[in-house]
PDB file of C-alpha atoms in Angstrom:
ATOM      1  CA  MET A  27     237.021 -56.691  -6.982  1.00 49.00           C
ATOM      2  CA  SER A  28     235.713 -53.875  -9.151  1.00 68.00           C
ATOM      3  CA  ILE A  29     237.447 -52.470 -12.205  1.00 71.00           C
ATOM      4  CA  THR A  30     238.722 -48.904 -11.935  1.00 67.00           C
ATOM      5  CA  ALA A  31     239.342 -46.250 -14.573  1.00 66.00           C
ATOM      6  CA  GLU A  32     243.084 -46.556 -13.894  1.00 69.00           C
ATOM      7  CA  GLN A  33     242.978 -50.214 -14.954  1.00 73.00           C
ATOM      8  CA  ILE A  34     241.654 -49.352 -18.430  1.00 80.00           C
ATOM      9  CA  PRO A  35     244.408 -47.890 -20.649  1.00 77.00           C
ATOM     10  CA  GLY A  36     243.223 -44.662 -22.306  1.00 83.00           C
ATOM     11  CA  TYR A  37     239.941 -44.454 -20.352  1.00 86.00           C
ATOM     12  CA  ARG A  38     238.354 -40.998 -20.295  1.00 90.00           C
ATOM     13  CA  THR A  39     235.143 -39.787 -18.732  1.00 91.00           C
ATOM     14  CA  GLY A  40     232.583 -37.904 -20.793  1.00 95.00           C
ATOM     15  CA  THR A  41     229.836 -38.195 -23.369  1.00 97.00           C
ATOM     16  CA  TRP A  42     230.430 -40.311 -26.461  1.00 96.00           C
ATOM     17  CA  THR A  43     228.351 -40.495 -29.620  1.00 96.00           C
ATOM     18  CA  ILE A  44     228.282 -43.377 -32.025  1.00 94.00           C
ATOM     19  CA  ASP A  45     230.196 -43.145 -35.295  1.00 93.00           C
ATOM     20  CA  PRO A  46     227.706 -44.756 -37.710  1.00 92.00           C
ATOM     21  CA  THR A  47     230.256 -45.162 -40.510  1.00 92.00           C
ATOM     22  CA  HIS A  48     232.363 -47.413 -38.263  1.00 94.00           C
ATOM     23  CA  SER A  49     229.547 -49.158 -36.372  1.00 95.00           C
ATOM     24  CA  GLU A  50     226.880 -51.768 -37.050  1.00 95.00           C
ATOM     25  CA  VAL A  51     223.743 -53.016 -35.303  1.00 95.00           C
ATOM     26  CA  GLY A  52     223.280 -56.582 -36.490  1.00 94.00           C
ATOM     27  CA  PHE A  53     221.283 -59.688 -35.706  1.00 88.00           C
ATOM     28  CA  SER A  54     221.088 -63.333 -36.705  1.00 86.00           C
ATOM     29  CA  VAL A  55     218.438 -66.039 -36.397  1.00 80.00           C
ATOM     30  CA  ARG A  56     218.385 -69.725 -37.273  1.00 75.00           C
ATOM     31  CA  HIS A  57     216.725 -70.372 -40.678  1.00 70.00           C
ATOM     32  CA  LEU A  58     215.409 -73.715 -41.980  1.00 66.00           C
ATOM     33  CA  ALA A  59     217.039 -75.265 -38.882  1.00 62.00           C
ATOM     34  CA  ILE A  60     220.302 -75.517 -40.869  1.00 62.00           C
ATOM     35  CA  SER A  61     221.840 -72.046 -41.156  1.00 67.00           C
ATOM     36  CA  LYS A  62     221.512 -68.473 -39.941  1.00 82.00           C
ATOM     37  CA  VAL A  63     220.053 -65.424 -41.632  1.00 85.00           C
ATOM     38  CA  LYS A  64     221.842 -62.208 -40.746  1.00 91.00           C
ATOM     39  CA  GLY A  65     220.587 -58.670 -40.939  1.00 91.00           C
ATOM     40  CA  LYS A  66     221.261 -55.189 -39.684  1.00 95.00           C
ATOM     41  CA  PHE A  67     219.576 -51.890 -39.049  1.00 96.00           C
ATOM     42  CA  GLU A  68     220.916 -49.154 -41.312  1.00 96.00           C
ATOM     43  CA  ASN A  69     219.750 -46.193 -39.160  1.00 96.00           C
ATOM     44  CA  PHE A  70     220.697 -46.143 -35.490  1.00 96.00           C
ATOM     45  CA  ASP A  71     222.021 -43.834 -32.790  1.00 96.00           C
ATOM     46  CA  ALA A  72     223.563 -44.174 -29.342  1.00 95.00           C
ATOM     47  CA  THR A  73     225.035 -42.046 -26.596  1.00 95.00           C
ATOM     48  CA  PHE A  74     227.415 -43.359 -23.959  1.00 94.00           C
ATOM     49  CA  VAL A  75     228.395 -41.530 -20.782  1.00 95.00           C
ATOM     50  CA  THR A  76     231.549 -42.852 -19.157  1.00 93.00           C
ATOM     51  CA  ALA A  77     231.766 -42.153 -15.427  1.00 92.00           C
ATOM     52  CA  GLU A  78     234.678 -41.912 -12.974  1.00 91.00           C
ATOM     53  CA  ASN A  79     233.738 -45.436 -11.929  1.00 89.00           C
ATOM     54  CA  PRO A  80     233.443 -47.354 -15.232  1.00 89.00           C
ATOM     55  CA  LEU A  81     230.639 -49.481 -13.772  1.00 91.00           C
ATOM     56  CA  ASP A  82     228.537 -46.316 -13.327  1.00 94.00           C
ATOM     57  CA  SER A  83     228.683 -45.575 -17.074  1.00 94.00           C
ATOM     58  CA  THR A  84     225.409 -45.443 -19.058  1.00 96.00           C
ATOM     59  CA  VAL A  85     224.151 -45.973 -22.593  1.00 95.00           C
ATOM     60  CA  THR A  86     220.988 -45.092 -24.488  1.00 96.00           C
ATOM     61  CA  ALA A  87     220.500 -46.405 -28.002  1.00 96.00           C
ATOM     62  CA  SER A  88     217.862 -46.682 -30.701  1.00 96.00           C
ATOM     63  CA  ALA A  89     217.402 -48.082 -34.189  1.00 96.00           C
ATOM     64  CA  GLU A  90     214.769 -47.437 -36.843  1.00 97.00           C
ATOM     65  CA  VAL A  91     213.129 -50.807 -37.473  1.00 95.00           C
ATOM     66  CA  ALA A  92     212.078 -49.773 -40.993  1.00 96.00           C
ATOM     67  CA  SER A  93     215.795 -49.584 -41.850  1.00 97.00           C
ATOM     68  CA  VAL A  94     216.149 -53.373 -41.493  1.00 95.00           C
ATOM     69  CA  ASN A  95     218.356 -54.892 -44.188  1.00 96.00           C
ATOM     70  CA  THR A  96     218.889 -58.622 -44.720  1.00 92.00           C
ATOM     71  CA  ASN A  97     220.024 -58.202 -48.344  1.00 92.00           C
ATOM     72  CA  GLU A  98     216.693 -59.593 -49.584  1.00 89.00           C
ATOM     73  CA  LYS A  99     214.066 -56.965 -50.425  1.00 94.00           C
ATOM     74  CA  ASN A 100     210.990 -59.192 -50.073  1.00 92.00           C
ATOM     75  CA  ARG A 101     212.123 -60.546 -46.693  1.00 85.00           C
ATOM     76  CA  ASP A 102     212.893 -57.005 -45.486  1.00 93.00           C
ATOM     77  CA  GLY A 103     209.394 -55.930 -46.522  1.00 93.00           C
ATOM     78  CA  HIS A 104     207.895 -58.846 -44.592  1.00 88.00           C
ATOM     79  CA  LEU A 105     209.984 -57.978 -41.515  1.00 87.00           C
ATOM     80  CA  ARG A 106     208.478 -54.455 -41.520  1.00 94.00           C
ATOM     81  CA  THR A 107     204.900 -55.832 -41.352  1.00 87.00           C
ATOM     82  CA  GLY A 108     202.786 -56.795 -38.351  1.00 83.00           C
ATOM     83  CA  ASP A 109     204.092 -60.372 -38.635  1.00 83.00           C
ATOM     84  CA  PHE A 110     207.394 -59.099 -37.251  1.00 85.00           C
ATOM     85  CA  PHE A 111     208.447 -55.540 -36.352  1.00 88.00           C
ATOM     86  CA  ALA A 112     205.196 -53.662 -37.147  1.00 92.00           C
ATOM     87  CA  ALA A 113     207.394 -50.739 -38.211  1.00 94.00           C
ATOM     88  CA  GLU A 114     204.571 -48.233 -38.729  1.00 95.00           C
ATOM     89  CA  GLU A 115     203.161 -48.774 -35.255  1.00 96.00           C
ATOM     90  CA  PHE A 116     206.511 -49.289 -33.482  1.00 96.00           C
ATOM     91  CA  PRO A 117     209.121 -47.356 -35.499  1.00 97.00           C
ATOM     92  CA  GLN A 118     211.986 -47.617 -32.983  1.00 96.00           C
ATOM     93  CA  LEU A 119     213.686 -50.266 -30.959  1.00 95.00           C
ATOM     94  CA  THR A 120     215.450 -48.839 -27.928  1.00 97.00           C
ATOM     95  CA  PHE A 121     217.931 -49.863 -25.271  1.00 97.00           C
ATOM     96  CA  VAL A 122     218.515 -47.999 -21.997  1.00 98.00           C
ATOM     97  CA  SER A 123     221.159 -49.324 -19.633  1.00 97.00           C
ATOM     98  CA  THR A 124     220.284 -49.953 -16.001  1.00 97.00           C
ATOM     99  CA  GLY A 125     223.735 -50.967 -14.780  1.00 95.00           C
ATOM    100  CA  ALA A 126     227.108 -52.447 -15.578  1.00 94.00           C
ATOM    101  CA  ARG A 127     228.993 -55.172 -13.763  1.00 94.00           C
ATOM    102  CA  GLU A 128     231.870 -57.589 -13.879  1.00 89.00           C
ATOM    103  CA  ASP A 129     231.228 -61.312 -13.829  1.00 89.00           C
ATOM    104  CA  GLY A 130     234.122 -63.750 -13.920  1.00 84.00           C
ATOM    105  CA  GLY A 131     236.257 -61.465 -16.059  1.00 79.00           C
ATOM    106  CA  ASP A 132     233.393 -60.488 -18.374  1.00 85.00           C
ATOM    107  CA  PHE A 133     232.038 -56.954 -18.513  1.00 90.00           C
ATOM    108  CA  LEU A 134     228.231 -56.995 -18.655  1.00 95.00           C
ATOM    109  CA  VAL A 135     225.809 -54.178 -19.420  1.00 96.00           C
ATOM    110  CA  ASP A 136     222.262 -54.678 -18.158  1.00 97.00           C
ATOM    111  CA  GLY A 137     219.358 -52.712 -19.526  1.00 98.00           C
ATOM    112  CA  ASP A 138     215.861 -52.544 -20.904  1.00 98.00           C
ATOM    113  CA  LEU A 139     215.294 -53.438 -24.555  1.00 97.00           C
ATOM    114  CA  THR A 140     212.034 -52.214 -26.074  1.00 97.00           C
ATOM    115  CA  LEU A 141     210.881 -53.817 -29.297  1.00 94.00           C
ATOM    116  CA  ARG A 142     207.345 -53.811 -30.717  1.00 92.00           C
ATOM    117  CA  GLY A 143     206.145 -51.963 -27.603  1.00 94.00           C
ATOM    118  CA  VAL A 144     207.424 -54.710 -25.277  1.00 96.00           C
ATOM    119  CA  THR A 145     210.169 -53.891 -22.767  1.00 97.00           C
ATOM    120  CA  LYS A 146     212.279 -56.694 -21.300  1.00 97.00           C
ATOM    121  CA  PRO A 147     215.558 -56.770 -19.368  1.00 97.00           C
ATOM    122  CA  VAL A 148     218.567 -57.979 -21.359  1.00 97.00           C
ATOM    123  CA  THR A 149     222.270 -58.288 -20.671  1.00 97.00           C
ATOM    124  CA  PHE A 150     224.937 -57.507 -23.249  1.00 97.00           C
ATOM    125  CA  THR A 151     228.376 -59.070 -22.912  1.00 96.00           C
ATOM    126  CA  LEU A 152     230.961 -56.430 -23.799  1.00 93.00           C
ATOM    127  CA  GLU A 153     234.254 -57.084 -25.559  1.00 92.00           C
ATOM    128  CA  PHE A 154     236.287 -53.918 -25.208  1.00 88.00           C
ATOM    129  CA  GLY A 155     238.492 -52.984 -28.165  1.00 89.00           C
ATOM    130  CA  GLY A 156     240.280 -49.993 -26.692  1.00 91.00           C
ATOM    131  CA  PHE A 157     240.739 -46.261 -27.111  1.00 93.00           C
ATOM    132  CA  GLY A 158     242.618 -44.282 -29.722  1.00 92.00           C
ATOM    133  CA  GLU A 159     242.811 -41.093 -31.710  1.00 93.00           C
ATOM    134  CA  ASP A 160     241.795 -41.009 -35.372  1.00 90.00           C
ATOM    135  CA  ALA A 161     243.582 -39.073 -38.150  1.00 91.00           C
ATOM    136  CA  TYR A 162     241.385 -36.020 -37.460  1.00 92.00           C
ATOM    137  CA  GLY A 163     242.202 -35.752 -33.750  1.00 91.00           C
ATOM    138  CA  ASN A 164     238.947 -37.352 -32.536  1.00 92.00           C
ATOM    139  CA  TYR A 165     239.274 -39.554 -29.478  1.00 96.00           C
ATOM    140  CA  LYS A 166     237.514 -42.891 -30.128  1.00 96.00           C
ATOM    141  CA  ALA A 167     236.450 -45.980 -28.206  1.00 94.00           C
ATOM    142  CA  GLY A 168     235.664 -49.325 -29.759  1.00 94.00           C
ATOM    143  CA  PHE A 169     233.819 -52.402 -28.537  1.00 94.00           C
ATOM    144  CA  THR A 170     231.606 -55.295 -29.516  1.00 96.00           C
ATOM    145  CA  ALA A 171     228.559 -56.232 -27.456  1.00 96.00           C
ATOM    146  CA  SER A 172     226.177 -59.143 -27.881  1.00 97.00           C
ATOM    147  CA  THR A 173     223.101 -60.679 -26.335  1.00 97.00           C
ATOM    148  CA  VAL A 174     220.589 -63.381 -27.187  1.00 95.00           C
ATOM    149  CA  ILE A 175     216.855 -62.774 -26.923  1.00 92.00           C
ATOM    150  CA  LYS A 176     213.813 -64.975 -27.489  1.00 92.00           C
ATOM    151  CA  ARG A 177     211.953 -63.274 -30.337  1.00 84.00           C
ATOM    152  CA  GLU A 178     208.575 -64.469 -29.048  1.00 84.00           C
ATOM    153  CA  ASP A 179     209.180 -62.534 -25.801  1.00 91.00           C
ATOM    154  CA  PHE A 180     208.874 -59.363 -27.909  1.00 87.00           C
ATOM    155  CA  GLY A 181     205.808 -60.403 -29.910  1.00 82.00           C
ATOM    156  CA  LEU A 182     207.809 -61.657 -32.909  1.00 74.00           C
ATOM    157  CA  SER A 183     206.036 -65.003 -33.054  1.00 76.00           C
ATOM    158  CA  TRP A 184     205.351 -65.480 -36.789  1.00 68.00           C
ATOM    159  CA  ASN A 185     206.706 -68.761 -38.090  1.00 68.00           C
ATOM    160  CA  ALA A 186     205.962 -71.412 -40.696  1.00 68.00           C
ATOM    161  CA  PRO A 187     206.163 -75.209 -40.471  1.00 66.00           C
ATOM    162  CA  LEU A 188     208.697 -76.994 -42.636  1.00 64.00           C
ATOM    163  CA  GLU A 189     207.617 -79.867 -44.851  1.00 71.00           C
ATOM    164  CA  LYS A 190     210.048 -82.270 -43.155  1.00 73.00           C
ATOM    165  CA  GLY A 191     209.155 -81.060 -39.646  1.00 66.00           C
ATOM    166  CA  GLY A 192     210.340 -78.210 -37.512  1.00 60.00           C
ATOM    167  CA  LEU A 193     209.887 -74.505 -38.076  1.00 54.00           C
ATOM    168  CA  LEU A 194     211.257 -72.011 -40.596  1.00 62.00           C
ATOM    169  CA  LEU A 195     212.717 -69.696 -37.929  1.00 69.00           C
ATOM    170  CA  GLY A 196     214.507 -70.309 -34.674  1.00 72.00           C
ATOM    171  CA  SER A 197     213.453 -68.682 -31.435  1.00 72.00           C
ATOM    172  CA  ASP A 198     216.850 -67.268 -30.411  1.00 81.00           C
ATOM    173  CA  VAL A 199     217.999 -64.013 -31.991  1.00 87.00           C
ATOM    174  CA  THR A 200     221.584 -62.938 -31.445  1.00 90.00           C
ATOM    175  CA  ILE A 201     222.020 -59.169 -31.420  1.00 94.00           C
ATOM    176  CA  THR A 202     225.570 -57.983 -32.084  1.00 95.00           C
ATOM    177  CA  LEU A 203     226.775 -54.405 -31.842  1.00 95.00           C
ATOM    178  CA  ASP A 204     230.103 -53.443 -33.389  1.00 96.00           C
ATOM    179  CA  VAL A 205     230.663 -49.919 -32.163  1.00 95.00           C
ATOM    180  CA  GLN A 206     233.091 -47.077 -32.543  1.00 95.00           C
ATOM    181  CA  ALA A 207     232.181 -43.941 -30.590  1.00 96.00           C
ATOM    182  CA  ALA A 208     233.741 -40.477 -30.412  1.00 95.00           C
ATOM    183  CA  LEU A 209     234.289 -38.460 -27.248  1.00 96.00           C
ATOM    184  CA  GLN A 210     232.462 -35.146 -27.458  1.00 94.00           C
ATOM    185  CA  ALA A 211     234.330 -31.961 -26.580  1.00 72.00           C
TER     186      ALA A 211
END
């Protein structure tokens, strides 16, 4: 059974743009095999187009990799180098949806993620927050989406051995999007 627009309270078709003051593009990766380092991209943009059939909706998104922020200046500088993002050569990471689907009660958004010049299919699991009007009369939608990628699949293979064994960084990177978007008139 497919979800319909009528089943989503407040659903409206149209073009939505991200509200960067109420949104975040974040990531986390295992560090020292004991904890996670979290970061975010400060500069990002996205456009969503909601269709009559919600599963026909689309999204295009990008983030400036040089805007990476892990709250540690030296680490951020290293992340911008060729060891990681190669920000000068590959200034943007992008996501373009290729489809949406339901799977066992989950709403999934499939698409192509491009990072460091490498494009791979990924699937975001969407947690829908709802729709509502802000104090200025703007109609908003909110959701959280997440996926896990293997950083080496995108050429992010730098690592360092630990004295007691193992590696400094884990392979899995969790990408989490906390999004609020506004319907355009």
